[in-house]
Coordinates of C-alpha atoms and ligand atoms in Angstrom, one line a residue:
X1015 CA 0.0 0.0 0.0
X1016 CA 1.7 3.4 -1.2
X1017 CA 1.7 6.1 1.5
X1018 CA -0.1 9.4 0.9
X1019 CA 0.2 12.5 2.7
X1020 CA -2.9 11.9 4.8
X1021 CA -1.9 8.5 5.7
X1022 CA 1.5 9.6 7.0
X1023 CA -0.3 12.4 8.8
X1024 CA -2.5 9.8 10.7
X1025 CA 0.1 7.1 11.2
X1026 CA 3.2 8.9 11.9
X1027 CA 2.1 12.3 13.3
X1028 CA -1.2 10.9 15.0
X1029 CA -3.3 13.7 13.5
X1030 CA -6.5 13.1 12.0
X1031 CA -6.6 15.8 9.4
X1032 CA -4.8 18.4 7.6
X1033 CA -4.9 22.2 8.6
X1034 CA -5.8 24.8 6.0
X1035 CA -3.3 24.9 3.0
X1036 CA -1.2 22.0 4.4
X1037 CA -2.5 19.4 1.9
X1038 CA -1.9 21.8 -1.2
X1039 CA 1.5 22.9 -0.1
X1040 CA 2.7 19.3 0.4
X1041 CA 1.3 18.2 -3.0
X1042 CA 3.1 20.9 -4.6
X1043 CA 6.3 20.0 -2.9
X1044 CA 6.0 16.5 -3.4
X1045 CA 5.4 16.7 -7.2
X1046 CA 8.6 18.7 -7.3
X1047 CA 7.4 22.2 -7.5
X1048 CA 8.7 25.3 -5.7
X1049 CA 6.5 26.9 -2.9
X1050 CA 6.6 29.9 -0.7
X1051 CA 4.5 29.4 2.7
X1052 CA 3.2 32.4 4.5
X1053 CA 1.6 30.8 7.7
X1054 CA 1.3 32.4 11.1
X1055 CA 3.2 31.0 13.8
X1056 CA 1.6 27.8 15.3
X1057 CA 0.1 27.2 11.8
X1058 CA 1.9 24.0 11.2
X1059 CA 4.8 25.1 8.9
X1060 CA 6.8 22.1 9.8
X1061 CA 4.7 19.4 8.3
X1062 CA 4.7 21.1 4.9
X1063 CA 8.0 20.1 4.4
X1064 CA 8.4 17.0 6.7
X1065 CA 5.9 15.1 4.8
X1066 CA 7.3 15.6 1.4
X1067 CA 10.4 14.8 3.0
X1068 CA 9.4 11.4 3.9
X1069 CA 7.3 10.8 0.5
X1070 CA 10.4 11.6 -1.7
X1071 CA 13.4 9.8 -2.4
X1072 CA 16.7 10.9 -0.5
X1073 CA 17.2 13.3 2.1
X1074 CA 15.6 16.6 2.8
X1075 CA 18.1 19.6 3.7
X1076 CA 16.3 21.9 6.2
X1077 CA 17.9 25.5 6.3
X1078 CA 17.3 27.2 9.8
X1079 CA 19.2 30.1 11.4
X1080 CA 18.0 28.8 15.0
X1081 CA 20.5 26.7 16.3
X1082 CA 18.6 26.2 19.7
X1083 CA 15.8 24.8 18.0
X1084 CA 17.2 22.0 15.9
X1085 CA 17.9 20.2 18.8
X1086 CA 14.6 20.0 19.7
X1087 CA 12.9 19.6 16.5
X1088 CA 15.4 16.9 15.5
X1089 CA 14.4 15.1 19.2
X1090 CA 10.7 15.5 18.0
X1091 CA 11.2 13.9 15.0
X1092 CA 13.1 11.0 16.2
X1093 CA 10.5 10.3 18.8
X1094 CA 8.2 10.0 15.7
X1095 CA 10.6 7.2 14.3
X1096 CA 11.9 9.4 11.6
X1097 CA 15.7 9.5 10.5
X1098 CA 16.6 13.1 11.3
X1099 CA 19.9 14.8 12.4
X1100 CA 21.4 18.3 12.7
X1101 CA 24.7 19.8 11.7
X1102 CA 25.7 23.1 13.6
X1103 CA 28.4 24.6 15.8
X1104 CA 26.9 22.7 19.0
X1105 CA 28.3 19.3 17.8
X1106 CA 31.9 18.1 18.2
X1107 CA 34.0 16.9 15.2
X1108 CA 33.5 13.2 15.6
X1109 CA 29.6 13.6 16.1
X1110 CA 29.6 15.9 13.1
X1111 CA 31.4 13.7 10.9
X1112 CA 29.0 10.9 11.9
X1113 CA 26.1 12.9 10.6
X1114 CA 28.0 13.7 7.5
X1115 CA 28.4 10.2 7.0
X1116 CA 25.1 9.2 7.8
X1117 CA 24.0 11.7 5.1
X1118 CA 26.3 10.9 2.3
X1119 CA 25.4 7.2 2.5
X1120 CA 21.6 7.9 2.4
X1121 CA 20.5 6.8 6.1
X1122 CA 18.7 10.3 6.6
X1123 CA 15.4 11.6 5.6
X1124 CA 15.9 15.1 7.1
X1125 CA 18.9 17.1 7.8
X1126 CA 18.7 20.4 9.5
X1127 CA 21.8 22.7 8.8
X1128 CA 22.5 26.4 9.7
X1129 CA 22.8 28.7 6.8
X1130 CA 26.6 29.5 7.1
X1131 CA 27.5 25.8 7.3
X1132 CA 25.5 25.1 4.2
X1133 CA 27.7 27.3 2.3
X1134 CA 30.9 26.1 3.1
X1135 CA 32.7 24.5 0.4
X1136 CA 32.8 21.0 2.4
X1137 CA 29.0 21.1 2.8
X1138 CA 28.7 21.8 -1.1
X1139 CA 30.9 18.8 -1.9
X1140 CA 28.7 17.0 0.5
X1141 CA 25.7 17.8 -1.3
X1142 CA 27.1 17.0 -4.6
X1143 CA 27.5 13.5 -3.5
X1144 CA 24.4 12.9 -1.6
X1145 CA 20.8 12.4 -2.9
X1146 CA 18.7 15.6 -1.9
X1147 CA 14.9 15.4 -1.8
X1148 CA 14.1 19.0 -1.3
X1149 CA 15.6 22.2 0.4
X1150 CA 13.5 23.6 2.8
X1151 CA 14.4 27.4 3.8
X1152 CA 12.8 28.0 7.3
X1153 CA 12.4 31.5 8.7
X1154 CA 12.7 32.8 4.8
X1155 CA 12.2 36.6 6.1
X1156 CA 15.9 36.5 7.2
X1157 CA 16.7 37.5 3.7
X1158 CA 14.9 40.7 3.9
X1159 CA 17.4 43.5 4.4
X1160 CA 14.8 45.7 5.9
X1161 CA 13.5 43.2 8.6
X1162 CA 15.0 42.9 12.0
X1163 CA 16.0 39.5 11.5
X1164 CA 18.4 39.9 8.7
X1165 CA 21.1 37.1 8.1
X1166 CA 23.6 38.0 5.4
X1167 CA 24.3 34.1 4.9
X1168 CA 20.6 34.0 3.7
X1169 CA 21.5 35.9 0.7
X1170 CA 23.7 33.2 -0.5
X1171 CA 20.8 30.6 -0.6
X1172 CA 19.8 31.6 -4.0
X1173 CA 22.9 29.6 -5.2
X1174 CA 21.2 26.4 -4.3
X1175 CA 19.0 26.9 -7.2
X1176 CA 21.7 27.4 -9.6
X1177 CA 23.5 24.3 -8.4
X1178 CA 20.5 22.1 -8.0
X1179 CA 17.9 23.0 -10.3
X1180 CA 16.1 19.8 -10.2
X1181 CA 15.6 19.9 -6.5
X1182 CA 12.3 21.5 -5.2
X1183 CA 12.5 24.5 -2.7
X1184 CA 10.1 25.4 -0.2
X1185 CA 10.4 28.8 1.8
X1186 CA 8.5 29.4 4.9
X1187 CA 7.9 32.6 7.0
X1188 CA 5.4 33.9 9.6
X1189 CA 6.0 37.4 8.3
X1190 CA 3.0 38.8 6.7
X1191 CA 3.6 41.7 4.7
X1192 CA 3.7 42.2 1.1
X1193 CA 7.0 43.9 0.9
X1194 CA 8.8 41.1 2.5
X1195 CA 7.1 38.5 0.4
X1196 CA 8.4 40.2 -2.7
X1197 CA 11.7 40.5 -1.5
X1198 CA 11.8 36.6 -0.4
X1199 CA 10.6 35.8 -4.2
X1200 CA 13.2 37.9 -5.6
X1201 CA 16.2 37.3 -3.5
X1202 CA 15.8 33.4 -3.2
X1203 CA 15.1 33.3 -7.0
X1204 CA 11.7 31.7 -6.4
X1205 CA 9.9 33.3 -9.5
X1206 CA 8.2 30.2 -10.4
X1207 CA 7.2 29.2 -6.7
X1208 CA 3.7 28.7 -6.1
X1209 CA 2.8 31.1 -3.2
X1210 CA 0.3 29.8 -0.1
X1211 CA -0.8 32.6 1.8
X1212 CA -2.7 31.5 5.0
X1213 CA -5.0 33.8 7.2
X1214 CA -3.0 35.2 9.9
X1215 CA -5.5 35.0 12.3
X1216 CA -4.9 33.0 15.5
X1217 CA -8.5 32.2 16.9
X1218 CA -7.4 30.4 19.9
X1219 CA -5.6 33.8 21.2
X1220 CA -8.0 35.9 23.1
X1221 CA -6.6 39.6 23.2
X1222 CA -7.1 41.7 26.1
X1223 CA -5.8 45.2 26.4
X1224 CA -6.3 47.3 29.5
X1225 CA -5.3 50.7 30.9
X1226 CA -2.3 50.8 33.3
X1227 CA -3.1 51.9 36.6
X1228 CA -1.3 49.6 39.0
X1229 CA 0.5 47.5 36.7
X1230 CA 2.2 44.9 39.4
X1231 CA -1.5 44.3 41.1
X1232 CA -2.9 44.2 37.5
X1233 CA -0.3 41.7 36.4
X1234 CA -0.8 39.5 39.6
X1235 CA -4.5 39.6 38.8
X1236 CA -4.3 38.6 35.3
X1237 CA -1.9 35.6 36.2
X1238 CA -4.1 34.2 39.0
X1239 CA -6.2 32.8 35.8
X1240 CA -3.0 31.1 34.8
X1241 CA -1.5 29.5 37.9
X1242 CA 0.6 26.7 36.8
X1243 CA 0.7 27.3 33.1
X1244 CA 3.8 28.5 31.0
X1245 CA 4.1 32.1 29.9
X1246 CA 5.9 35.3 28.9
X1247 CA 5.7 38.7 30.6
X1248 CA 7.4 41.3 28.3
X1249 CA 8.9 44.1 30.0
X1250 CA 10.8 47.1 28.2
X1251 CA 13.7 47.4 30.4
X1252 CA 16.0 45.1 32.0
X1253 CA 15.6 46.7 35.5
X1254 CA 11.8 46.1 35.2
X1255 CA 12.4 42.5 34.0
X1256 CA 14.7 41.9 37.3
X1257 CA 12.0 43.5 39.5
X1258 CA 8.9 41.8 38.2
X1259 CA 10.6 38.4 37.9
X1260 CA 11.3 38.9 41.8
X1261 CA 7.9 40.3 42.5
X1262 CA 6.3 37.2 40.9
X1263 CA 8.6 34.8 42.6
X1264 CA 7.7 36.3 45.8
X1265 CA 4.0 35.6 44.7
X1266 CA 4.7 31.9 44.3
X1267 CA 5.4 32.1 40.4
X1268 CA 8.3 29.7 39.1
X1269 CA 9.5 32.8 37.4
X1270 CA 12.8 33.7 35.6
X1271 CA 14.3 36.5 34.1
X1272 CA 15.6 36.9 30.6
X1273 CA 17.3 39.9 29.1
X1274 CA 20.5 41.0 27.0
X1275 CA 22.4 42.1 30.1
X1276 CA 22.8 38.7 31.5
X1277 CA 25.7 36.4 31.0
X1278 CA 25.1 33.8 28.5
X1279 CA 25.1 30.9 30.7
X1280 CA 22.4 32.2 33.0
X1281 CA 20.3 33.1 30.1
X1282 CA 20.7 29.7 28.3
X1283 CA 20.0 28.0 31.4
X1284 CA 16.6 30.0 32.1
X1285 CA 15.6 29.4 28.6
X1286 CA 16.2 25.9 29.0
X1287 CA 14.1 25.8 32.0
X1288 CA 11.3 27.5 30.2
X1289 CA 11.5 25.0 27.5
X1290 CA 11.6 21.9 29.5
X1291 CA 9.9 22.4 32.8
X1292 CA 6.0 22.8 33.1
X1293 CA 4.7 26.0 34.2
X1294 CA 7.4 28.4 33.9
X1295 CA 6.7 32.2 33.7
X1296 CA 9.6 33.8 31.7
X1297 CA 10.0 37.6 32.5
X1298 CA 11.7 39.1 29.7
X1299 CA 12.7 42.0 27.2
X1300 CA 12.2 41.1 23.6
X1301 CA 15.7 39.7 23.4
X1302 CA 13.8 36.5 24.3
X1303 CA 11.5 34.7 22.0
X1304 CA 12.8 34.5 18.4
X1305 CA 13.0 30.7 17.9
X1306 CA 11.0 29.6 20.9
X1307 CA 8.5 27.1 19.5
X1308 CA 7.3 25.8 22.8
X1309 CA 3.6 24.9 21.8
X1310 CA 2.0 25.2 25.2
X1311 CA 2.8 28.7 26.1
X1312 CA -0.6 29.7 27.6
X1313 CA -0.4 33.3 27.7
X1314 CA 2.1 36.5 26.6
X1315 CA 1.6 39.7 28.7
X1316 CA 3.0 43.0 28.1
X1317 CA 3.6 45.3 30.9
X1318 CA 4.7 47.9 28.3
X1319 CA 3.7 48.9 24.9
X1320 CA 5.8 47.1 21.7
X1321 CA 6.8 49.5 19.2
X1322 CA 4.6 48.4 16.6
X1323 CA 1.8 46.0 15.4
X1324 CA 4.4 43.8 14.0
X1325 CA 5.9 43.7 17.1
X1326 CA 2.7 43.2 19.0
X1327 CA 1.5 40.3 16.6
X1328 CA 5.0 38.4 16.6
X1329 CA 5.2 38.5 20.6
X1330 CA 1.7 37.7 21.3
X1331 CA 2.1 35.0 18.6
X1332 CA 4.2 33.0 20.9
X1333 CA 1.1 32.1 23.0
X1334 CA -1.0 28.9 22.0
X1335 CA 0.9 27.3 19.1
X1336 CA -0.8 24.2 19.8
X1337 CA -4.0 25.6 19.2
X1338 CA -5.7 25.4 22.7
X1339 CA -7.0 28.4 24.2
X1340 CA -4.3 31.2 25.0
X1341 CA -4.2 34.9 26.1
X1342 CA -2.3 37.9 25.0
X1343 CA -2.8 40.5 27.6
X1344 CA -1.2 44.1 27.8
X1345 CA -1.5 46.8 30.0
X1346 CA -0.6 50.3 28.9
X1347 CA -0.8 53.9 29.5
X1348 CA 0.0 57.3 28.2
X1349 CA 3.4 57.3 29.6
X1350 CA 4.4 54.5 27.4
X1351 CA 3.3 56.6 24.3
X1352 CA 5.4 59.5 25.5
X1353 CA 8.4 57.7 26.3
X1354 CA 8.7 55.8 23.2
X1355 CA 7.8 59.2 21.2
X1356 CA 10.8 60.8 22.9
X1357 CA 12.9 57.7 22.0
X1358 CA 12.1 57.8 18.7
X1359 CA 12.7 61.6 18.4
X1360 CA 15.9 61.4 20.2
X1361 CA 17.3 58.4 18.0
X1362 CA 20.0 58.9 15.7
X1363 CA 18.0 57.9 12.7
X1364 CA 17.0 60.1 10.0
X1365 CA 13.8 61.9 9.4
X1366 CA 12.2 59.1 7.2
X1367 CA 13.0 56.6 9.5
X1368 CA 11.4 58.6 12.4
X1369 CA 8.5 59.2 10.8
X1370 CA 8.1 55.5 10.0
X1371 CA 8.8 55.0 13.6
X1372 CA 5.8 57.2 14.9
X1373 CA 3.4 56.1 12.3
X1374 CA 3.8 52.5 13.4
X1375 CA 3.3 53.6 17.0
X1376 CA 0.2 55.3 16.1
X1377 CA -1.0 52.2 14.5
X1378 CA -0.5 50.4 17.7
X1379 CA -2.0 53.2 19.9
X1380 CA -5.2 52.8 17.4
X1381 CA -5.4 49.0 18.1
X1382 CA -5.2 49.5 22.0
X1383 CA -7.6 52.4 21.8
X1384 CA -9.9 50.6 19.7
X1385 CA -13.6 50.6 20.7
X1386 CA -14.3 47.8 18.2
X1387 CA -13.0 44.1 17.8
X1388 CA -9.3 43.9 18.5
X1389 CA -8.9 41.1 16.1
X1390 CA -10.7 42.9 13.2
X1391 CA -8.2 45.9 13.9
X1392 CA -5.2 43.7 13.9
X1393 CA -6.0 41.6 11.0
X1394 CA -6.9 44.7 9.2
X1395 CA -3.5 46.0 9.8
X1396 CA -1.9 43.2 7.7
X1397 CA -4.6 43.7 5.0
X1398 CA -7.0 41.0 5.9
X1399 CA -10.9 41.8 6.3
X1400 CA -12.9 39.9 9.2
X1401 CA -15.8 39.9 11.4
X1402 CA -16.0 40.7 15.1
X1403 CA -14.3 37.6 16.9
X1404 CA -16.2 37.3 20.2
X1405 CA -13.0 36.4 21.6
X1406 CA -11.3 39.7 22.7
X1407 CA -12.0 42.1 25.6
X1408 CA -13.9 44.3 23.4
X1409 CA -16.2 41.9 22.0
X1410 CA -16.8 40.2 25.3
X1411 CA -17.4 43.3 27.1
X1412 CA -17.6 46.3 24.9
X1413 CA -16.5 49.8 26.7
X1414 CA -19.0 52.3 27.3
X1415 CA -18.6 55.3 25.2
X1416 CA -19.9 58.9 26.0
X1417 CA -20.2 62.1 23.9
X1418 CA -17.1 64.0 25.2
X1419 CA -17.2 66.9 22.6
X1420 CA -17.9 69.6 24.9
X1421 CA -15.1 68.1 27.5
X1422 CA -12.9 68.1 24.6
X1423 CA -13.6 71.6 23.8
X1424 CA -13.2 72.9 27.2
X1425 CA -9.9 71.4 27.4
X1426 CA -8.5 72.1 24.1
X1427 CA -9.6 75.7 24.8
X1428 CA -7.8 75.8 27.9
X1429 CA -4.6 74.6 26.5
X1430 CA -5.1 77.3 23.9
X1431 CA -5.7 80.0 26.3
X1432 CA -2.9 79.5 28.5
X1433 CA -0.6 79.7 25.6
X1434 CA 0.3 76.1 24.8
X1435 CA 3.3 76.3 27.2
X1436 CA 2.1 73.9 30.2
X1437 CA 1.8 70.4 30.9
X1438 CA -1.1 68.4 32.1
X1439 CA -1.0 69.0 35.6
X1440 CA -1.4 72.9 35.3
X1441 CA -3.8 72.7 32.5
X1442 CA -6.2 70.6 34.7
X1443 CA -5.8 72.9 37.8
X1444 CA -7.1 75.8 35.4
X1445 CA -9.9 73.7 34.2
X1446 CA -10.8 73.0 37.8
X1447 CA -10.4 76.2 38.9
X1448 CA -7.6 75.4 41.5
X1449 CA -5.9 78.8 42.8
X1450 CA -2.2 77.4 42.9
X1451 CA 0.8 79.3 43.1
X1452 CA 1.4 78.7 39.3
X1453 CA -2.2 79.9 38.5
X1454 CA -1.4 83.2 40.5
X1455 CA 1.9 83.7 38.8
X1456 CA 0.6 83.7 35.6
X1457 CA -2.7 85.4 36.2
X1458 CA -4.6 82.3 34.9
X1459 CA -7.5 83.1 37.3
X1460 CA -8.4 85.6 35.2
X1461 CA -8.9 83.7 31.8
X1462 CA -12.4 82.8 30.7
X1463 CA -11.6 79.2 30.9
X1464 CA -10.8 79.2 34.5
X1465 CA -12.9 76.8 36.4
X1466 CA -15.1 75.7 33.2
X1467 CA -14.4 72.0 34.0
X1468 CA -15.3 72.2 37.8
X1469 CA -18.1 69.9 37.2
X1470 CA -16.1 66.7 36.4
X1471 CA -13.5 65.3 38.9
X1472 CA -9.7 65.3 38.2
X1473 CA -9.7 61.8 37.1
X1474 CA -12.2 62.3 34.5
X1475 CA -10.0 65.1 32.8
X1476 CA -7.1 63.2 32.9
X1477 CA -8.9 60.4 31.0
X1478 CA -10.1 63.0 28.6
X1479 CA -6.5 64.4 28.2
X1480 CA -5.1 61.0 27.4
X1481 CA -7.5 60.0 25.0
X1482 CA -6.8 63.5 23.2
X1483 CA -3.4 62.6 23.1
X1484 CA -4.0 59.2 21.9
X1485 CA -5.9 60.5 19.2
X1486 CA -3.4 63.2 17.9
X1487 CA -5.6 66.0 19.1
X1488 CA -3.1 67.2 21.3
X1489 CA 0.8 66.5 21.3
X1490 CA 3.3 66.5 24.0
X1491 CA 6.4 68.6 23.4
X1492 CA 9.2 66.9 24.8
X1493 CA 11.7 69.8 24.0
X1494 CA 9.5 72.1 26.1
X1495 CA 9.2 70.0 29.0
X1496 CA 6.1 68.2 28.1
X1497 CA 4.2 71.3 27.2
X1498 CA 0.6 70.4 25.6
X1499 CA 0.0 71.7 22.1
X1500 CA -2.8 71.7 19.7
X1501 CA -2.5 69.9 16.5
X1502 CA -4.3 70.4 13.4
X1503 CA -6.7 67.8 14.0
X1504 CA -8.0 69.9 17.1
X1505 CA -9.5 72.6 14.9
X1506 CA -12.7 71.0 13.8
X1507 CA -13.6 69.8 17.4
X1508 CA -13.0 73.1 18.4
X1509 CA -15.1 74.6 15.6
X1510 CA -18.0 72.1 16.8
X1511 CA -17.5 70.3 13.1
X1512 CA -16.8 66.9 14.9
X1513 CA -18.1 65.0 17.6
X1514 CA -15.6 63.1 19.9
X1515 CA -16.9 59.9 21.5
X1516 CA -14.5 59.0 24.5
X1517 CA -14.2 55.6 26.5
X1518 CA -15.7 56.0 29.9
X1519 CA -12.9 55.3 32.6
X1520 CA -13.4 51.7 34.0
X1521 CA -16.1 52.0 36.7
X1522 CA -17.1 48.5 37.7
X1523 CA -14.1 46.1 37.5
X1524 CA -16.1 43.7 39.4
X1525 CA -18.5 43.2 36.5
X1526 CA -15.7 43.5 34.3
X1527 CA -13.7 40.7 35.5
X1528 CA -16.7 38.2 36.1
X1529 CA -17.8 38.6 32.2
X1530 CA -14.3 37.8 31.2
X1531 CA -13.7 35.0 33.5
X1532 CA -16.9 33.1 33.1
X1533 CA -16.9 33.1 29.3
X1534 CA -15.2 30.0 28.2
X1535 CA -11.4 30.1 27.2
X1536 CA -8.0 30.5 28.4
X1537 CA -7.4 30.3 32.1
X1538 CA -10.4 28.0 33.0
X1539 CA -8.8 24.6 32.2
X1540 CA -9.7 22.1 34.8
X1541 CA -6.2 21.6 35.7
X1542 CA -7.3 20.1 39.1
X1543 CA -8.2 17.0 37.2
X1544 CA -6.0 14.5 39.2
X1545 CA -5.6 12.3 36.1
X1546 CA -4.4 15.2 34.1
X1547 CA -2.0 16.0 36.8
X1548 CA -0.7 12.4 37.1
X1549 CA -0.2 12.2 33.2
X1550 CA 1.7 15.2 33.7
X1551 CA 3.9 13.9 36.2
X1552 CA 4.5 10.9 34.2
X1553 CA 5.4 12.8 31.2
X1554 CA 7.8 15.1 33.2
X1555 CA 9.7 11.8 34.4
X1556 CA 10.1 10.4 30.8
X1557 CA 11.1 13.5 29.6
X1558 CA 13.7 14.1 32.1
X1559 CA 14.9 10.4 31.6
X1560 CA 15.2 11.2 27.7
X1561 CA 16.6 14.7 28.2
X1562 CA 13.8 16.1 25.9
X1563 CA 11.6 19.0 26.5
X1564 CA 8.2 17.6 28.0
X1565 CA 6.1 18.5 24.8
X1566 CA 8.3 16.2 22.7
X1567 CA 7.0 13.4 24.5
X1568 CA 3.2 14.3 24.1
X1569 CA 1.2 17.7 24.0
X1570 CA -0.9 19.0 26.5
X1571 CA -3.9 18.7 24.5
X1572 CA -3.4 15.1 24.1
X1573 CA -2.9 14.4 27.8
X1574 CA -6.2 16.5 28.4
X1575 CA -7.9 14.5 26.0
X1576 CA -6.6 11.2 27.5
X1577 CA -7.9 12.5 30.9
X1578 CA -11.4 13.3 29.4
X1579 CA -11.7 10.1 27.7
X1580 CA -10.1 7.8 30.0
X1581 CA -9.1 4.9 27.2
X1582 CA -8.9 1.3 28.5
X1583 CA -7.3 -0.1 25.5
X1584 CA -4.4 0.5 23.0
X1585 CA -7.0 1.0 20.4
X1586 CA -8.8 3.5 22.2
X1587 CA -5.9 5.6 23.1
X1588 CA -4.9 5.3 19.4
X1589 CA -8.0 7.2 18.5
X1590 CA -6.6 10.5 20.5
X1591 CA -5.2 13.2 18.0
X1592 CA -1.3 13.4 18.9
X1593 CA -0.6 9.6 19.1
X1594 CA 1.0 8.1 16.0
X1595 CA 2.1 4.6 15.8
X1596 CA 5.5 5.2 17.2
X1597 CA 4.3 7.0 20.3
X1598 CA 1.7 4.5 20.9
X1599 CA 4.1 1.8 20.7
X1600 CA 6.7 3.6 23.2
X1601 CA 4.2 4.9 25.4
X1602 CA 0.6 3.2 25.0
X1603 CA 1.0 0.7 27.9
X1604 CA 2.6 3.4 30.6
X1605 CA -0.2 5.8 29.6
X1606 CA -2.8 3.0 30.1
X1607 CA -1.4 2.1 33.5
X1608 CA -1.5 5.9 34.6
X1609 CA -5.1 6.0 33.6
X1610 CA -6.0 2.7 35.3
X1611 CA -4.6 3.7 38.4
X1612 CA -7.0 6.9 38.9
Ligands
ADP2062 P1 5.2 26.7 12.8 O1 6.2 26.2 12.7 O2 4.0 27.3 11.7 O3 4.9 27.9 14.2 P2 4.4 24.2 13.7 O4 5.0 23.5 12.7 O5 5.4 24.0 14.8 O6 4.0 25.5 13.5 O7 3.2 23.6 14.3 C1 2.4 24.0 15.3 C2 1.8 22.9 16.2 O8 0.8 22.5 15.4 C3 2.8 21.9 16.2 O9 2.6 21.3 17.8 C4 2.1 20.7 15.4 O10 2.4 19.5 15.9 C5 0.6 21.0 15.3 N1 0.2 20.6 13.9 C6 0.7 21.1 12.8 N2 -0.3 20.4 11.8 C7 -1.3 19.9 12.4 C8 -2.4 19.2 11.8 N3 -2.7 19.2 10.8 N4 -3.2 18.8 13.0 C9 -3.0 19.0 14.1 N5 -1.9 19.8 14.8 C10 -1.1 20.1 13.9
ZN2063 ZN1 -13.3 40.8 18.8

């Protein structure tokens, strides 16, 4: 019986069906065609070259820039009974030579190599003598000179096509924009490739963006719904990383820090623990994350605003690769925006880059301020139309809006009448009619605007002011010590030509909390299920014995399903997604024994 992609998926990988475009991609490459695959993180890119590698004669050469990842990927393939190996600088000479021999003598189905090694004369000679089934170029956006992940060696990969014109190539990336796509096609000489663009939606991720009031307490509140789960907390500075990690540890979480200022050994150890142990919270700067393909990250929290929608999408995308419910939570405030604007203005880059920096930040602020579905706004940024998702904070708990036109006019007038020279504190004092020393000194009690805002409390005015800055009606002039100035966008509001709808300040947090917590999804797993916990303990032990990450043995989703179905026979167990023939053989009896004990 000849193998089809679907049979391999069932038997080897233990999954019942392909996702999205996987099958079409696999068919294209298996038939010898080139492909460019754009799929979000967690979409299932690896299978798109692993199954053709199994179906075609020879060995697939997988180019990946992420050395740390290769080892775990190869371990996972070996668990499935697939002859796979990697070649990178972490191997000693003898081990590398053994891999080269296995490759040359046709004993491998997949070989992972770092790009710099692939291009060496030694490896090129090896390629000439071997039978290569396909080239897979992972993280293909590394070829883009404008992206953050540019790797000069990737430019050399176009040579593969010249030397091995008959070997199909598949390039894969999770970078969505059209410019990068065009650059990949051109630079890798993939003119004839079929392009497969998947939806960039990650439906299992719930997006929540809250106003920063007491970030530490807010974070602890959020984490309370994720006890025992693995997740990442991003902070903008090293100092904040350290402090937050310490605070979480004090609150009983297994929290580790990760940032560029730590020594390499500690960093590597923390990363390893995050990957291998269950339920570690990594508190990190954005130095952490590239190449982390841990499937069961249940949440990503941001304590500071990222720099762009791309960054937000990439960072939050590290949650829920396994498709199970996950949460992306962010706390942000006006101060974030002010700090970032100053950072952009004071950077060394030229005016064009500064303009781009501000525009990118504006887009993210727009997303954070959105009074309609977050997901719709997020996907729209990547050019994808969608309908309200029902799985973000706005959909689940729509904000209350009020007509703030008059309030906006009062505030803008006060900024104008006081000469556009003062910061928020003084402007609000004038609005409220407070006779402060500064008010006296500048004679502001005589202005027509003095006290016109006395009907509303201070905190409402702060909220109005913040929203006007966010929407670009007011700007903060750093050069003038934070003075507020009107922008052109303020004019139609002052003239009464435009209404301003504002978000009400969160009044009843208790109602908000209960709505979000009671709706189904992340954070409400029945982790207390003793069978699930017992399975997890068994997996931990098995993974430790083998020295591989726990998820390489079996995924959480598979353990949950086992706990729910309580299979009594190998046949019943084999029905559960995530258990292929090899794993059934290796672990079936053990798992049934754990089930029978409970
Ligand atoms: P990517 O590289 O696109 O981020 P992966 O290839 O690592 O994603 O796949 C993400 C997760 O989805 C993995 O745990 C993988 O086993 C799982 N997966 C991939 N394809 C399928 C499928 N057809 N059915 C079930 N799970 C799948
Ligand atoms: Zn939504």
